[in-house]
XYZ file of C-alpha atoms in Angstrom:
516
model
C 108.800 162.756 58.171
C 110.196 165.082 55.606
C 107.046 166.171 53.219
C 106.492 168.654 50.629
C 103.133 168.528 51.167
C 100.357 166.452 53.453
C 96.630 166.389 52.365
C 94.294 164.452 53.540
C 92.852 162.003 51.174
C 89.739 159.610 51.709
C 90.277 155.636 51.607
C 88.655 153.326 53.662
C 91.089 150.733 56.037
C 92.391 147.307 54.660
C 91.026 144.816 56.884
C 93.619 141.689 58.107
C 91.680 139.233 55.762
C 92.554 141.243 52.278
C 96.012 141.791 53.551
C 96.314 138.496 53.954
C 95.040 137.621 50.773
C 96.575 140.496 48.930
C 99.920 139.524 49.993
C 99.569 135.775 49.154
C 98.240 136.271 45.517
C 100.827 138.359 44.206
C 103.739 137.045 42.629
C 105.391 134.427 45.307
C 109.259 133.117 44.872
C 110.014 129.892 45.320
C 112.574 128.829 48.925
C 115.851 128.105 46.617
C 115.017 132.284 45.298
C 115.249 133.410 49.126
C 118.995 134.395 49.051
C 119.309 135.712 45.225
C 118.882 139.688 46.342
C 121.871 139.367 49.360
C 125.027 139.944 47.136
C 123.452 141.752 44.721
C 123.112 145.838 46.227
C 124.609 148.356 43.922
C 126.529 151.294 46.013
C 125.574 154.480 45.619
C 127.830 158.129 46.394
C 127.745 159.410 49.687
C 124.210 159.293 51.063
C 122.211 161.079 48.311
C 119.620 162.940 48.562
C 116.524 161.462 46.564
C 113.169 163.143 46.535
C 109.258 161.180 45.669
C 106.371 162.151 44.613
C 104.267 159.518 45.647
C 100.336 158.166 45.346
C 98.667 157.434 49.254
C 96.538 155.725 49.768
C 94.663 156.027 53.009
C 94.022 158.961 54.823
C 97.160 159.652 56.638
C 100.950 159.997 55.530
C 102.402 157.131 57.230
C 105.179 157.674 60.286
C 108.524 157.978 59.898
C 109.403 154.018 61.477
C 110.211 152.638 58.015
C 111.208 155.519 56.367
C 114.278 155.775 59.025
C 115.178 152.229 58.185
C 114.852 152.331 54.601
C 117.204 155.361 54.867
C 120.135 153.618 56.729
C 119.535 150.136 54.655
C 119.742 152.293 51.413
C 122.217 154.977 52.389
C 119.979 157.697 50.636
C 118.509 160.950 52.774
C 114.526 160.716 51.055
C 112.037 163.316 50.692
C 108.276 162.291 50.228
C 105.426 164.231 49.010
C 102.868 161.887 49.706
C 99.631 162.687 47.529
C 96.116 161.043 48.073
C 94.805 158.839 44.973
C 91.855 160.770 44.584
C 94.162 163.998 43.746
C 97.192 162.554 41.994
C 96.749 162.975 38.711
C 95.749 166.480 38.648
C 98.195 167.208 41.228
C 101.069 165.580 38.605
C 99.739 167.488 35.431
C 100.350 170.429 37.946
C 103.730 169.741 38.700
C 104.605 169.248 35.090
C 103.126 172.224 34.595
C 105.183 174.287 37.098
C 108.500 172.466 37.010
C 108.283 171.674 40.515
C 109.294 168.000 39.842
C 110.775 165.569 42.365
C 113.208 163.234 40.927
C 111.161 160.049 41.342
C 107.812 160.930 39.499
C 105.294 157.895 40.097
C 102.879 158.025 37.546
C 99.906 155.387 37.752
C 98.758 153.162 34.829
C 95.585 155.649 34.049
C 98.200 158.492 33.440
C 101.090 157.037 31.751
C 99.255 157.934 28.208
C 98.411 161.112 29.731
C 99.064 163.572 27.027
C 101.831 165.955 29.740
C 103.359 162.704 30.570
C 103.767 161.590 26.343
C 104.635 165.171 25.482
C 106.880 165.179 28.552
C 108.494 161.982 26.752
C 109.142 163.742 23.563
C 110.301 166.621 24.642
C 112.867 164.906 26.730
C 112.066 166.061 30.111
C 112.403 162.440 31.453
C 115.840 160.403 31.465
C 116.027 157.230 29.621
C 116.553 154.685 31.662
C 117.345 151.364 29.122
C 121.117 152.190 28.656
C 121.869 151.842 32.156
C 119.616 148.865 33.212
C 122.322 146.417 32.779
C 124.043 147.881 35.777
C 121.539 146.983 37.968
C 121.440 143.399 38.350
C 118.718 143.264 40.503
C 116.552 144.846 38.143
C 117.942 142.979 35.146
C 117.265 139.930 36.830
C 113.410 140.426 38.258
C 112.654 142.464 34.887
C 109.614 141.342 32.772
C 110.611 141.785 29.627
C 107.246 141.929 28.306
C 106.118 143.995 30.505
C 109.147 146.610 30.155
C 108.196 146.796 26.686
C 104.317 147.368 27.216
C 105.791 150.289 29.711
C 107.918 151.565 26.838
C 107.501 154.750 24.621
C 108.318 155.250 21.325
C 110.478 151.757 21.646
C 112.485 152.814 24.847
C 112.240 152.545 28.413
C 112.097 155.631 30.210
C 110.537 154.006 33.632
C 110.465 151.400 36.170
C 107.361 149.802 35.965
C 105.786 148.126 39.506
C 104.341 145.311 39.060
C 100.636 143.737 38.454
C 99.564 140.226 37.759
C 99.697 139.681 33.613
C 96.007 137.876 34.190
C 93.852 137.309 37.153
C 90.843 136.520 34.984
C 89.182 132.903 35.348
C 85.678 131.533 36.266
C 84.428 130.925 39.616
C 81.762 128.318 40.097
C 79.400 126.264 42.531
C 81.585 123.225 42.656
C 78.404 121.914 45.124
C 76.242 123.045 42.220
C 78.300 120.923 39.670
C 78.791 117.519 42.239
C 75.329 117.646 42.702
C 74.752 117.871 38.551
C 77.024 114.848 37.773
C 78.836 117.821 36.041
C 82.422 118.138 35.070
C 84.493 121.456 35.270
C 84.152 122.998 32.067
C 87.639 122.986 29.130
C 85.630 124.428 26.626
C 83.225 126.712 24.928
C 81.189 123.932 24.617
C 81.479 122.833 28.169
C 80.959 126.364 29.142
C 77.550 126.591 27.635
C 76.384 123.270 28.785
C 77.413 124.102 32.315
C 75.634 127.525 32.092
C 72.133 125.791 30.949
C 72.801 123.183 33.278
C 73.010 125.830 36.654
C 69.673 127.438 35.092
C 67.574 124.694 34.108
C 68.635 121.896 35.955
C 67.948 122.937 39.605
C 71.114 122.891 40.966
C 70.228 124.016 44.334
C 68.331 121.500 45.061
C 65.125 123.360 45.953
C 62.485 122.472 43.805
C 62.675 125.862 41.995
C 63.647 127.312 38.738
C 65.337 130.240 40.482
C 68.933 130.533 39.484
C 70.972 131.592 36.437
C 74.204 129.929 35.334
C 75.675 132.786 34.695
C 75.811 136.305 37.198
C 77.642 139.106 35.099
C 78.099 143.116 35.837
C 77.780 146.263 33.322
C 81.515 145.918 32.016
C 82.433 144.665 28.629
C 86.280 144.298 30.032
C 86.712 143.060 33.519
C 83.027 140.789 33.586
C 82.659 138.206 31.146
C 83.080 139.558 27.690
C 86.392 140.116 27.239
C 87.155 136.563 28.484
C 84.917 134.913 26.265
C 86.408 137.126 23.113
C 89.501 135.161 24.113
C 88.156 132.015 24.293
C 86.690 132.214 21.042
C 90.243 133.843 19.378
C 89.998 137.332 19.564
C 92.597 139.866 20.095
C 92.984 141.825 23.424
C 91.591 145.285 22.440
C 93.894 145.454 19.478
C 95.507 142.362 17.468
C 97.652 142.121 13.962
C 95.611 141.247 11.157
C 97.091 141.281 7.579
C 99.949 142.869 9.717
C 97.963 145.793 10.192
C 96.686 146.876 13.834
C 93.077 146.565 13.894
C 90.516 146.981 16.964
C 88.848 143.893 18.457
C 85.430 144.795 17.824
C 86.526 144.979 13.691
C 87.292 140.623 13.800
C 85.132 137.713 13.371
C 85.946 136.546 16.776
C 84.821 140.011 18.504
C 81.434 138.830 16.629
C 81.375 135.290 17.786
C 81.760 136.807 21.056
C 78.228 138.283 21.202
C 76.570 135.889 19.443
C 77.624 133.593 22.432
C 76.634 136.215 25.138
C 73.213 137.010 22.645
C 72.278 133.116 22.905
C 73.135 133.242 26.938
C 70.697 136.228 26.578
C 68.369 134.935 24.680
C 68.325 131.854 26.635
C 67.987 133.606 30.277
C 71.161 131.688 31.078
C 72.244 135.219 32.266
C 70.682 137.420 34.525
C 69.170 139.686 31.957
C 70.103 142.664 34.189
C 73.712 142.394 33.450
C 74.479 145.518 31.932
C 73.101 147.625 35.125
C 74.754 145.457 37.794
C 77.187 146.275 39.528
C 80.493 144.744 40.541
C 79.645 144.435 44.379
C 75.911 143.692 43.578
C 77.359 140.678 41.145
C 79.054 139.286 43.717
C 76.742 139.819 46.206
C 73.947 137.906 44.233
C 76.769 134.567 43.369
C 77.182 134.785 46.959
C 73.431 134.368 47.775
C 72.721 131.453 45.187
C 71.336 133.757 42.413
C 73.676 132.030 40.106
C 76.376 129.229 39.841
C 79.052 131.190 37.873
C 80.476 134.113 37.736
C 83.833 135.084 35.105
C 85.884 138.072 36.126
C 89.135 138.547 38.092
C 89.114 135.310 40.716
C 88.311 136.661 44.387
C 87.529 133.321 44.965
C 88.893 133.010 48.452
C 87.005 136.057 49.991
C 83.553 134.498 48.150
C 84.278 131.277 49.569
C 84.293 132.812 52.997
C 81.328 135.063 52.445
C 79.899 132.427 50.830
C 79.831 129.980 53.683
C 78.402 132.417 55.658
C 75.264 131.870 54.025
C 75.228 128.516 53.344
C 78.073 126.113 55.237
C 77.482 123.712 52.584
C 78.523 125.834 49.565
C 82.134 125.067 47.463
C 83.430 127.388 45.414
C 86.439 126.589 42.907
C 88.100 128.213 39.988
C 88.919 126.805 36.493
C 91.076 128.993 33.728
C 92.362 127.222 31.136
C 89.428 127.061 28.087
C 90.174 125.438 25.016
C 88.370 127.591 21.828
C 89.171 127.900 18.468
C 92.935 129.578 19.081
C 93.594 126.847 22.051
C 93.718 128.208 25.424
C 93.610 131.621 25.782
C 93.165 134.134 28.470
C 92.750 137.878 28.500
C 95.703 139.797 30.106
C 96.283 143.305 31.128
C 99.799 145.326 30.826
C 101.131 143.909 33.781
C 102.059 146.931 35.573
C 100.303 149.343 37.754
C 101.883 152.689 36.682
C 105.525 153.611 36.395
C 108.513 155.587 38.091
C 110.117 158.362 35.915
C 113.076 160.415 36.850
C 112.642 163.726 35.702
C 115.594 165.864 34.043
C 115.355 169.019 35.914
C 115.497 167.266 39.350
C 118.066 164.630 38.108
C 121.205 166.795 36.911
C 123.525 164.415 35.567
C 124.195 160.815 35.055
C 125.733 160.241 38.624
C 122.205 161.196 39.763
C 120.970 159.218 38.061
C 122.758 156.296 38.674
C 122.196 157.256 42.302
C 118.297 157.091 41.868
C 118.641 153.688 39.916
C 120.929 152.254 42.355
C 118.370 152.948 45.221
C 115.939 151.255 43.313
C 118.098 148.395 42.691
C 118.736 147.761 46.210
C 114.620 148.075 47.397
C 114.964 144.673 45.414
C 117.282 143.316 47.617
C 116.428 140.195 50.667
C 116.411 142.853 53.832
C 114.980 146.033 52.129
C 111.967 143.582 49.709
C 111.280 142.369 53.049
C 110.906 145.421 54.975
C 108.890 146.737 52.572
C 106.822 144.084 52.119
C 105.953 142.922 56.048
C 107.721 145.869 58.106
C 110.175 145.593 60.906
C 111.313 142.180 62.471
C 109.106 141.577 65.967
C 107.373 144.912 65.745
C 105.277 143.576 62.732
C 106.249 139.904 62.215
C 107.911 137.183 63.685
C 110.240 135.272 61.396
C 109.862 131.654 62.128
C 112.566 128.528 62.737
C 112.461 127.818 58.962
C 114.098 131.371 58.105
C 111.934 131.127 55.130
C 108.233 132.011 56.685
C 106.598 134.423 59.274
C 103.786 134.844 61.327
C 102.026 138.368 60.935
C 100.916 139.806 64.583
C 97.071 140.023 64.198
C 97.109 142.802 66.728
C 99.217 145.375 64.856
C 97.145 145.443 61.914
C 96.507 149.211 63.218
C 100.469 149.357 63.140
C 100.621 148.025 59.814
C 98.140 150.636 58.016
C 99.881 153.473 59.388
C 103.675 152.007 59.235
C 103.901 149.860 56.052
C 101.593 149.307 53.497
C 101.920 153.061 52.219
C 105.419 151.855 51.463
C 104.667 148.585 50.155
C 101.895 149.840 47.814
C 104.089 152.701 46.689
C 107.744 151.329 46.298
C 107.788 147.892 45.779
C 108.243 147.531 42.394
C 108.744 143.876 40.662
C 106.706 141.753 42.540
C 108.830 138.991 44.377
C 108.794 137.401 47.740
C 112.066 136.241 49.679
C 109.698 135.447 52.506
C 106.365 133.892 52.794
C 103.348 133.692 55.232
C 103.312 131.043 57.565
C 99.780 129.936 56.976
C 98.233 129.998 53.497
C 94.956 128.741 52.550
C 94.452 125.943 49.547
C 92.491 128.239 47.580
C 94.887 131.315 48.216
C 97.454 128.430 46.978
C 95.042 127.682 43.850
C 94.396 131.444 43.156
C 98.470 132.040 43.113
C 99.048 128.638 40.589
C 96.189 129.954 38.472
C 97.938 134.214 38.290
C 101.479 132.205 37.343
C 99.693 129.842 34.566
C 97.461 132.378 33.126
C 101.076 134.443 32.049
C 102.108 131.641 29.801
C 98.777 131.845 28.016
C 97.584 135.511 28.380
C 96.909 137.677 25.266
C 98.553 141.089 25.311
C 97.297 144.176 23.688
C 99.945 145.219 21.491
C 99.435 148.904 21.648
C 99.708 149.123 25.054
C 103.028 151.422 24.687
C 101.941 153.150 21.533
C 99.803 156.522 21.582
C 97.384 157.869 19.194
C 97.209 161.618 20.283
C 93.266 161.185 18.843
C 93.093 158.177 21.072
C 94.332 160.444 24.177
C 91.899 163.071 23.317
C 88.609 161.264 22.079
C 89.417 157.138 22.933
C 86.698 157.372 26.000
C 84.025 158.951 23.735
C 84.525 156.836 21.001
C 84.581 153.681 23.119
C 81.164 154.528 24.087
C 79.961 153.702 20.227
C 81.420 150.320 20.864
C 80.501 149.494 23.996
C 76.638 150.859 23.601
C 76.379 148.653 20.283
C 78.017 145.888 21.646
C 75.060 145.716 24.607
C 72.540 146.281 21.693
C 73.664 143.454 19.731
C 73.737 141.092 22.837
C 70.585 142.287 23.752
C 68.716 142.050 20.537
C 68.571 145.709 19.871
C 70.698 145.878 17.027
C 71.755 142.706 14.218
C 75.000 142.429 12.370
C 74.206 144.995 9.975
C 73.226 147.748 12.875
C 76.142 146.850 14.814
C 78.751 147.613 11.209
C 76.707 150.806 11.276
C 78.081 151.708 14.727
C 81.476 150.457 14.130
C 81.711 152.788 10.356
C 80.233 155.970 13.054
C 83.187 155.255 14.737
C 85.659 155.150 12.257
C 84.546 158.575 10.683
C 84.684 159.862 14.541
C 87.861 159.549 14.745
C 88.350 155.930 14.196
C 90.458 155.659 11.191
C 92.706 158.209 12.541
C 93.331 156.304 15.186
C 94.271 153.215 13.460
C 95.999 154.932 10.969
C 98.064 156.752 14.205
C 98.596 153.317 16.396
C 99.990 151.988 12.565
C 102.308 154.509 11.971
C 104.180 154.657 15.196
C 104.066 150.549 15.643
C 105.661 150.280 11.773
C 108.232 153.156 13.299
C 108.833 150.750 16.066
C 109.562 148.205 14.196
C 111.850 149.541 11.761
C 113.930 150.881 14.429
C 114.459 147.641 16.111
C 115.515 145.988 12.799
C 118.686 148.541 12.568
C-alpha cells in the first residue's frame, strides 16, 4: 500500500452480528435497480493519479487486496493517507494549515463547519463541484437533493456528501408488555402517555410488583427522547421559520409543550428519574433487563431483541414511528450525511483534474466497483448466489473482512445504494429498513444545517449549555416558565442574538441568490 502516513489509531473490532445488521439497515435498492450502475462509468485520461486523505477506523491500515482491484476497475493509480478517527480532525486543520493537501480531502460531519474548512470555502481553496455534476450520471442519479443542499455552503456545492439515514429515530417497546396490557401500539401523544402510565402502573411484567417505568431515557436532549417528542408536538428541528425569520427551537411554543410533557412523565415517575445521568449503554442495558417497557432513540431494535431474549426467551420487542401530534406525523431527522469529500485547489490543477477525480467517484457508484466496496472480492469474501441478486457472507473471514474491506466501505462509499443484497435477513432488520425509508418522507430538517454563524463556530457549544441545563431544570422542577425565559434572554445577550441575526443574514443571502 502506498501511504503518506500510518498511525496507529484505537477502535475496537466489528463483530459479524453488527456487520450484518449495519449492512442491512442502510439504504437497500430494490432487484429491478440491480443493473442501473453497468452502462453508466464515466472514462477518465490515462490512469490518473488521485491521492486521499482518509478517516480509519480500526487500528490497522487495511492491505492492499482491494485497493489493487479498485485500481484496475477504476483505471486511477491511488495514494492513501489513512488517518485514525481519534486524530483526524486535528490532523486536517494541520494540513490546511501547511498546504500539504491531497486532492480528495474527507472531512467528517463534526468538521464541515469547522472554521479552516468555512474559511477554506471562502477563500476558494476548494473547487466547486455543482457545475460539473451533470456529467456524472451516476451521481446525478443517486443524488439527494436535500441532502446536497444541507452539504452546501453559501448556496453551492463544493463536496460529495456520503451518505447517512435522514431519520433512524422511533420507539422501541415491550410488545409482550403491551399483549399482556390489552394495549394497542401507540399513534399519538395521547396514546404515548397512556402507554407510558400503563408500563409503570399497571404491572406489565407480570410479577406482582410495582417495579418498572414506562419510559427508560439517557442524559441527551437530542438523540434520547426529547427531541422526538418536540416533533411530535410541532416543533422545529433545532432551528425552524417563524414569521419567516430563523428562530431556535427552544424560542417556540412547541419547544415548551415539549417539557411540560417530559415534566408530567417526571412528575409522574413514568420515567426513570435518573435520566439525565444515564448513559446510552446503561439505558439500554436497563430496557434490556425489564427496568422499563420503552425506550425512544435511534431503533437498535434488532440487537435488543437478541440481547433481550437472552434474559428472558419470552420477551418481544417491536418498533412504531409514525405519531400523530398537533403538526401530523412528524419525526426528527438529521442532515443525512456523514461528512463530505472536497477536492482541494492546490492538489487539483485544472479542470481535467478535476473531472478526473469526479469521474472516479462516479464510477465507485457503479454495479462491480458499489459491490466491491460494499462486500469485497467474489469467493474470497462472499459467494454470489443462483439468483444473481443475493450472497452469502463467509462467517469465517470476518477476520478477512476487518482488515480487507470495511476501511473501504466506511470510507468511500458514498450514496448509500445496494445492487446486491444479503441472502438471509431478519423480519425486524426488514422492519428497521421500512421504518429508515418512511421516516424520510416525514422527517423535519434543520434548515441551517449549511449556513454558518462564525459566533455559532466559536461559542455554539457554550451557549448550548444555557439551553440544555435549563431545559433539565424545567423538566425537573427546578426552574418554571419564567426561570426558563430567564435562561433563554442569558443566552441571547451571550451571543444569542448574534447568532440569529448571523444564520438570518446569510439564509436571506441565500435566498435572494436563488431567485436571480
Amino acid at each position: 500500500m502506498r501511504n503518506n502516513w500510518s498511525i496507529r489509531g484505537y477502535i475496537s473490532n466489528v463483530s459479524m452480528a453488527l456487520l450484518l445488521t449495519v449492512l442491512t439497515v442502510g439504504c437497500s435498492l430494490q432487484p429491478s435497480l440491480k443493473n442501473e450502475g453497468k452502462q453508466e462509468a464515466v472514462k477518465t485520461t490515462a490512469s490518473p493519479e488521485i491521492s486521499f486523505m482518509l478517516v480509519l477506523n480500526q487500528d490497522d491500515p487495511p492491505k492492499d487486496t482491494l485497493l489493487h482491484k479498485l485500481e484496475s476497475k477504476t483505471n486511477t493509480r491511488l495514494t492513501i493517507a489513512w488517518v485514525p478517527d481519534t486524530i483526524y480532525s486535528d490532523k486536517m486543520v494541520a494540513a490546511i494549515a501547511a498546504g500539504t493537501l491531497p486532492k480528495v480531502l474527507q472531512v467528517k460531519a463534526v468538521d464541515v463547519k469547522q472554521p479552516s474548512i468555512v474559511n477554506g470555502i471562502r477563500s476558494g481553496l476548494f473547487w466547486e463541484i455543482g457545475p460539473y455534476l451533470k456529467d456524472y450520471p451516476l451521481i446525478s442519479k443517486f443524488m439527494n437533493p436535500t441532502i446536497m443542499n444541507n452539504a452546501s455552503y453559501f448556496g453551492k456545492s463544493y463536496g460529495i456528501y456520503w451518505e447517512r439515514p435522514q431519520s433512524r429515530q422511533g420507539i422501541q417497546f415491550r410488545k409482550d408488555w403491551m399483549n399482556r396490557l390489552g394495549l394497542q401500539e401507540p399513534r399519538s401523544i395521547e396514546d404515548l402517555y397512556e402507554v407510558l402510565k400503563a408500563f409503570t402502573y399497571g404491572d406489565p411484567d407480570g410479577n406482582g410488583k410495582q417495579d418498572t417505568y414506562g419510559l427508560i431515557d439517557r442524559n441527551d436532549l437530542v438523540y434520547g427522547a426529547f427531541k422526538n417528542i418536540a416533533a411530535y408536538l410541532g416543533a422545529p428541528n433545532s432551528w425552524g421559520l417563524v414569521d419567516g425569520k430563523l428562530t431556535p427551537d427552544f424560542m417556540t411554543p412547541e419547544y415548551n409543550a415539549a417539557m411540560k410533557f417530559m415534566k408530567r412523565l417526571y412528575e409522574e415517575r413514568l420515567i426513570n428519574p435518573d435520566f439525565t445521568v444515564t448513559s446510552k449503554v446503561q439505558q439500554e442495558d436497563r430496557f434490556i433487563r425489564g427496568e422499563a417497557g420503552m425506550m425512544i432513540s435511534n431503533v437498535l431494535a434488532s440487537s435488543v431483541q437478541y440481547r433481550i431474549q437472552k434474559v428472558n426467551k419470552d420477551a418481544d420487542v417491536d418498533i412504531v414511528n409514525r405519531i400523530n401530534g398537533p403538526r401530523g406525523e412528524r419525526i426528527w431527522g438529521g442532515s443525512g450525511f456523514g461528512g463530505l469529500f472536497l477536492f482541494p485547489k492546490s492538489s487539483i490543477k485544472n479542470e481535467a483534474e478535476l473531472r478526473d477525480v469526479l469521474a472516479f467517484f462516479n464510477n465507485l457508484l457503479s454495479e462491480d466497483i458499489n459491490n466491491l466496496l460494499t462486500y469485497g472480492i467474489e469467493d474470497r469474501h462472499y459467494k454470489l448466489n443462483d439468483d444473481q441478486l443475493t450472497i452469502k457472507i463467509f462467517p469465517d473471514t470476518q477476520n478477512l473482512r476487518e482488515q480487507e474491506v470495511e476501511p473501504y466501505a466506511n470510507a468511500l462509499r458514498t450514496f448509500d445504494i445496494r445492487y446486491l443484497q444479503l441472502e438471509e435477513t431478519s423480519d425486524m432488520q426488514n422492519k428497521i429498513q421500512s421504518m429508515i425509508e418512511d421516516n424520510a418522507k416525514m422527517a423535519i430538517n434543520d434548515p441551517t444545517t449549511s449556513l454558518f454563524s462564525q459566533t455559532q463556530a466559536e461559542k455554539g457549544a457554550e451557549l448550548q449549555t444555557i439551553i440544555t441545563d435549563a431545559t433539565y431544570q424545567f423538566i425537573l422542577g427546578k426552574r418554571d416558565e419564567r426561570g426558563f425565559a430567564t435562561e433563554v434572554e442569558r443566552w441571547r445577550k451571550s451571543g444569542g442574538d448574534r447568532i440569529i441575526d448571523e444564520l438570518n443574514s446569510e439564509y436571506a443571502e441565500i435566498k435572494q441568490m436563488n431567485v436571480k
